[in-house]
Amino acid sequence: MIARLLPLFAIISLTELMLLVKVGTYIGVLNTVLLVIITATIGVSIARYQGMQTLQRARQSLVERKIPANEVLDGFLILIAALFLITPVVLTDTTGFLLLIPASRHVVKMWLIKKIQNWINRGRGEIRVGRWNL
């Protein structure tokens, strides 16, 4: 699995670096640094706010004796968005902000649910611990 992801990380990192240099040549180094700091600050603030709202909805679901599956997925995607926003580059910031928009997050969430259902239906839904299946 890691061997498959390594080339992807390398390609994304190189693309991000090229975009950062390109942005820096257009708006200047200082403005680029300020842009990175501002987007990270605003993005993480929004992610924190949305994360707290999601946590409150999850607590309410638990009080109502419902499984907060939707809230857990929202929380996971908001966490991923915050991690992308902390990374100081153009593509990851854009992806992070897109994950903070509820409509686009919903699309990603539906895609993720479909992938998880396919994974379970193929029989890979079992958890292996050593030689035991749980």
C-alpha positions as semicolon CSV with decimal commas, in nm:
position;residue;x (nm);y (nm);z (nm)
1;M;0,000;0,000;0,000
2;I;0,276;0,245;0,093
3;A;0,466;0,153;-0,220
4;R;0,164;0,259;-0,427
5;L;0,123;0,587;-0,241
6;L;0,489;0,692;-0,253
7;P;0,489;0,791;-0,623
8;L;0,162;0,977;-0,569
9;F;0,312;1,177;-0,281
10;A;0,621;1,253;-0,489
11;I;0,414;1,376;-0,784
12;I;0,189;1,588;-0,562
13;S;0,488;1,737;-0,379
14;L;0,667;1,827;-0,702
15;T;0,350;1,977;-0,850
16;E;0,291;2,178;-0,533
17;L;0,649;2,306;-0,534
18;M;0,623;2,411;-0,899
19;L;0,296;2,594;-0,831
20;L;0,440;2,768;-0,525
21;V;0,739;2,890;-0,725
22;K;0,509;3,005;-1,007
23;V;0,284;3,195;-0,766
24;G;0,594;3,344;-0,604
25;T;0,720;3,476;-0,936
26;Y;0,384;3,643;-1,008
27;I;0,304;3,800;-0,672
28;G;0,644;3,805;-0,503
29;V;0,801;3,604;-0,224
30;L;0,667;3,810;0,067
31;N;0,313;3,810;-0,072
32;T;0,334;3,434;-0,128
33;V;0,442;3,377;0,232
34;L;0,161;3,604;0,354
35;L;-0,088;3,419;0,133
36;V;0,021;3,085;0,279
37;I;-0,009;3,215;0,637
38;I;-0,347;3,379;0,576
39;T;-0,501;3,077;0,402
40;A;-0,375;2,845;0,675
41;T;-0,507;3,071;0,952
42;I;-0,849;3,125;0,796
43;G;-0,883;2,764;0,688
44;V;-0,792;2,615;1,023
45;S;-1,029;2,857;1,197
46;I;-1,315;2,749;0,972
47;A;-1,220;2,383;1,020
48;R;-1,215;2,426;1,398
49;Y;-1,559;2,590;1,394
50;Q;-1,707;2,323;1,168
51;G;-1,540;2,051;1,373
52;M;-1,702;2,183;1,691
53;Q;-2,042;2,195;1,520
54;T;-1,996;1,839;1,400
55;L;-1,899;1,728;1,750
56;Q;-2,215;1,889;1,890
57;R;-2,428;1,711;1,626
58;A;-2,257;1,381;1,714
59;R;-2,330;1,433;2,083
60;Q;-2,693;1,511;2,001
61;S;-2,717;1,192;1,796
62;L;-2,580;0,993;2,088
63;V;-2,830;1,157;2,326
64;E;-3,104;1,051;2,083
65;R;-2,952;0,699;2,084
66;K;-2,858;0,720;1,715
67;I;-2,526;0,614;1,567
68;P;-2,343;0,933;1,457
69;A;-2,198;0,776;1,141
70;N;-2,265;1,083;0,926
71;E;-2,103;1,310;1,183
72;V;-1,799;1,082;1,212
73;L;-1,743;1,098;0,836
74;D;-1,791;1,476;0,839
75;G;-1,542;1,505;1,124
76;F;-1,290;1,288;0,940
77;L;-1,318;1,499;0,624
78;I;-1,291;1,823;0,823
79;L;-0,975;1,687;0,987
80;I;-0,832;1,603;0,644
81;A;-0,925;1,955;0,528
82;A;-0,742;2,109;0,824
83;L;-0,432;1,898;0,752
84;F;-0,441;2,007;0,388
85;L;-0,474;2,371;0,491
86;I;-0,175;2,352;0,723
87;T;0,037;2,230;0,430
88;P;0,161;2,553;0,274
89;V;0,092;2,505;-0,094
90;V;-0,172;2,584;-0,356
91;L;-0,331;2,246;-0,444
92;T;-0,362;2,123;-0,088
93;D;-0,510;2,457;0,024
94;T;-0,767;2,440;-0,255
95;T;-0,854;2,081;-0,165
96;G;-0,878;2,175;0,202
97;F;-1,113;2,465;0,134
98;L;-1,326;2,246;-0,094
99;L;-1,361;1,992;0,188
100;L;-1,483;2,271;0,417
101;I;-1,769;2,356;0,182
102;P;-2,059;2,135;0,296
103;A;-2,186;2,066;-0,060
104;S;-1,849;1,949;-0,193
105;R;-1,779;1,760;0,131
106;H;-2,111;1,580;0,079
107;V;-1,999;1,467;-0,268
108;V;-1,672;1,333;-0,125
109;K;-1,860;1,170;0,162
110;M;-2,096;0,989;-0,077
111;W;-1,798;0,870;-0,283
112;L;-1,626;0,749;0,036
113;I;-1,939;0,566;0,154
114;K;-1,967;0,392;-0,184
115;K;-1,600;0,287;-0,166
116;I;-1,642;0,152;0,188
117;Q;-1,956;-0,041;0,086
118;N;-1,775;-0,194;-0,212
119;W;-1,482;-0,286;0,011
120;I;-1,714;-0,459;0,258
121;N;-1,911;-0,634;-0,018
122;R;-1,592;-0,776;-0,170
123;G;-1,520;-0,953;0,157
124;R;-1,238;-0,729;0,268
125;G;-1,445;-0,591;0,550
126;E;-1,292;-0,827;0,801
127;I;-1,026;-0,712;1,038
128;R;-0,718;-0,931;1,070
129;V;-0,527;-0,933;1,395
130;G;-0,234;-1,170;1,360
131;R;-0,384;-1,493;1,236
132;W;-0,737;-1,426;1,366
133;N;-1,023;-1,265;1,179
134;L;-1,251;-1,043;1,382
